[in-house]
XYZ file of C-alpha atoms in Angstrom:
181
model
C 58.950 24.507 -4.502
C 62.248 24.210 -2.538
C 63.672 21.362 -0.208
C 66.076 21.592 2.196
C 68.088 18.300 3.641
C 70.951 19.325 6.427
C 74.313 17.577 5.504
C 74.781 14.769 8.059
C 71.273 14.231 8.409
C 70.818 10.174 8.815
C 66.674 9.516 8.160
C 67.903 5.611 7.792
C 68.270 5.346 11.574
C 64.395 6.229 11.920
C 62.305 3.257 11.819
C 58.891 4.889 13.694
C 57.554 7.725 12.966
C 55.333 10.587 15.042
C 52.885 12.310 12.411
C 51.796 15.017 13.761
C 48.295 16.158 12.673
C 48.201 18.870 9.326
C 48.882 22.139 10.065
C 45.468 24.050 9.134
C 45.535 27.121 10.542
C 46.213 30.149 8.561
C 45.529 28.988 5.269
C 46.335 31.209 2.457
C 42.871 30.887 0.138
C 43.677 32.230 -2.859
C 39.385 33.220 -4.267
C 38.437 32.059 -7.695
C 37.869 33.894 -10.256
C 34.642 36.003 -9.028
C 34.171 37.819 -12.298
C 32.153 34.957 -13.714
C 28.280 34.071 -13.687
C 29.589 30.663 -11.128
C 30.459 33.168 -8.692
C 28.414 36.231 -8.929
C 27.047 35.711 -4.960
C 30.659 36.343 -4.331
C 30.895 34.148 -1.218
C 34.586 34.490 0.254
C 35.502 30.731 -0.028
C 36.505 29.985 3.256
C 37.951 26.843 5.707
C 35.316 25.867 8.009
C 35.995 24.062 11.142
C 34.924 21.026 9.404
C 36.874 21.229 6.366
C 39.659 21.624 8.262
C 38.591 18.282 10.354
C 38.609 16.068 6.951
C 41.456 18.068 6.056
C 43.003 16.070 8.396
C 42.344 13.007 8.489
C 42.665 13.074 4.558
C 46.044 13.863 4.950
C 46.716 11.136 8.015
C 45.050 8.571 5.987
C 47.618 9.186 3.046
C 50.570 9.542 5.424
C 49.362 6.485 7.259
C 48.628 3.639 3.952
C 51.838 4.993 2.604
C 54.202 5.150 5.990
C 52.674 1.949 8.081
C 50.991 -0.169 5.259
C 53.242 0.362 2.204
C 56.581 1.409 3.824
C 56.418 -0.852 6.713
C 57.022 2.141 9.109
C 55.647 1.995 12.939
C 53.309 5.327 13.272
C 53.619 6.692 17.464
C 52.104 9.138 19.196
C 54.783 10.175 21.597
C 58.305 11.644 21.159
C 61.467 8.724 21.725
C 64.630 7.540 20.112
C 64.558 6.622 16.425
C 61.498 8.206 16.152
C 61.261 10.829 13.071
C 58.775 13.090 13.774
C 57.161 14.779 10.500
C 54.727 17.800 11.005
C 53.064 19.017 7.504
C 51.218 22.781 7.406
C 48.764 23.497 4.756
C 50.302 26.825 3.457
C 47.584 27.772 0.780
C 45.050 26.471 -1.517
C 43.444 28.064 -4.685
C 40.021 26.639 -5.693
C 39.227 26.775 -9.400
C 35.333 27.626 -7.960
C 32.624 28.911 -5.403
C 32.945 26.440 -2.439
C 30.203 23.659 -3.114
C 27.621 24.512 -0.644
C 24.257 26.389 -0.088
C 25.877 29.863 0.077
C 28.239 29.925 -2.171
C 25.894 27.788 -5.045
C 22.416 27.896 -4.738
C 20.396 24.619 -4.831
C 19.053 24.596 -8.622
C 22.364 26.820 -9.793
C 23.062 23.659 -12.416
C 26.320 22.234 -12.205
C 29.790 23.444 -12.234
C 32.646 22.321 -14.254
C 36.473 23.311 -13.949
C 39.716 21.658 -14.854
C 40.209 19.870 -11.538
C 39.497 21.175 -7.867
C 42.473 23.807 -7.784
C 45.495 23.893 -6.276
C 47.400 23.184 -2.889
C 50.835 23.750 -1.183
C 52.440 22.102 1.957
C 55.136 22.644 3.940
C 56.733 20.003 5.816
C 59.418 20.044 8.581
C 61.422 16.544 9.384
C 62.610 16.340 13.093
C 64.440 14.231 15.614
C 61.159 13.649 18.028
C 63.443 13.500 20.508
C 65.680 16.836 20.622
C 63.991 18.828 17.919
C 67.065 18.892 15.439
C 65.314 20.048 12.424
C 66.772 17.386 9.736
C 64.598 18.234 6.744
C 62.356 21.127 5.101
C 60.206 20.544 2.562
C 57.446 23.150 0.706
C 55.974 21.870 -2.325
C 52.561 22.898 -4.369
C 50.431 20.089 -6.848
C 47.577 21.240 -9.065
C 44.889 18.944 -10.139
C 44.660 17.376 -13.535
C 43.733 19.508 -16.262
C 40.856 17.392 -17.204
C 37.857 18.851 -17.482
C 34.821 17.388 -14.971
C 32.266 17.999 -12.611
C 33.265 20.290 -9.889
C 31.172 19.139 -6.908
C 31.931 18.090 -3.077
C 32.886 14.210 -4.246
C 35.398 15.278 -7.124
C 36.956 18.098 -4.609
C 37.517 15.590 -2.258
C 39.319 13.414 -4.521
C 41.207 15.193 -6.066
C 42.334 16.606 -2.448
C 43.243 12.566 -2.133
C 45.103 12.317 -5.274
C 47.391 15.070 -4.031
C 47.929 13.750 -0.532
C 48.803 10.583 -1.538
C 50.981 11.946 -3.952
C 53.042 14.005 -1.328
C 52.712 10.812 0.882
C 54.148 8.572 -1.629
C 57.291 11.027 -1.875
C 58.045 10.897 1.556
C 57.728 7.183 1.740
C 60.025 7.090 -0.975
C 62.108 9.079 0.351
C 62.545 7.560 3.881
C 63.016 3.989 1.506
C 65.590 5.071 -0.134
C 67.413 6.426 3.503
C 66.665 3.039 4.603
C 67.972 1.161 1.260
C 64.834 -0.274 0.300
C-alpha cells in the first residue's frame, strides 16, 4: 500500500467534490484456489458487465453516505473551482471461491464456506477538477475478516460494502482533517 500527498497540496480549500464513477476495467482477478473439490468445474472467475454495474454503485453509495451525508461535502457532476475531483480504479481482487453462480457452482453443490469473500485493492488519484493538478495518490488493498461463514452472493456483497465504506471513511477523514473538522 503506498500514498502519495504533493507538498503544497491544500485539500481544505475543496468544499465539493466530483466522484467520478470506479474504475472497472482491467481488473486483475487473482483465481481461487482451483485444486479443491469447490472448484473442480474450474470456471475462470470473471467480472461480468453486471458485476461491474453494482461494482459501482457500491462504491458511489460508500463515497456518497460518507462525503455528502457524514462529511457534509457537496457531490457535482461537472468540473469548477473548489471542486476536488476523486477518481478510484479497482486494480485487482482475489476471491477466496468459485464465483456464486450456475457455472461456476452447480445448483445442489451444498454450500460454500471461506474466511470472508477475498480480497480487493484500489487506487485512487485526487485532482484539481479544474486544471488536472494531480494533488494526491492513493493505492491501498483490505481483506475480509477472517471469520469463517457462508460464502454466497449476500455475504460477497457485504463484505464488498464493509470494504468500501472502509476506504470511504478514510477519505472522509482525511478531507476533515484538511478542513479542521
Amino acid at each position: 500500500d503506498m500514498a502519495y500527498l504533493k507538498p503544497d497540496a491544500d485539500f481544505g480549500r475543496f468544499n465539493k467534490i466530483l466522484l467520478i464513477p470506479l474504475g472497472v476495467d482491467n481488473v486483475e482477478i487473482k483465481q481461487p484456489n482451483t485444486s479443491s473439490s469447490i472448484n473442480r468445474h474450474n470456471q475462470v472467475w470473471e467480472l461480468t458487465d453486471e458485476d461491474k454495474l453494482k461494482l459501482q454503485e457500491l462504491f458511489y453509495e460508500a463515497m456518497s453516505k460518507q462525503l455528502q451525508e457524514k462529511g457534509g461535502y457537496t457531490l457535482v457532476t461537472e468540473p469548477g473551482e473548489g471542486i476536488l475531483q476523486v477518481q478510484a480504479r479497482l486494480l485487482g481482487i482475489a476471491p477466496s471461491a468459485p464465483k456464486d453462480d450456475s457455472r461456476s457452482r452447480p445448483i445442489g453443490r451444498g454450500a460454500v464456506y471461506t474466511e470472508g469473500a477475498g480480497a480487493m485493492s484500489v487506487g485512487v488519484v485526487f485532482a484539481n477538477s479544474q486544471n488536472g493538478e494531480i494533488l494526491a495518490l492513493m493505492k491501498d488493498s483490505r481483506a475480509t475478516n477472517n471469520n469463517w461463514g457462508r460464502n454466497n452472493s449476500v455475504s460477497n456483497l457485504a463484505d464488498v460494502r464493509q470494504m468500501f465504506n472502509s476506504w470511504a471513511l478514510g477519505i472522509r477523514k482525511g478531507l476533515d482533517k484538511a478542513h479542521g473538522k
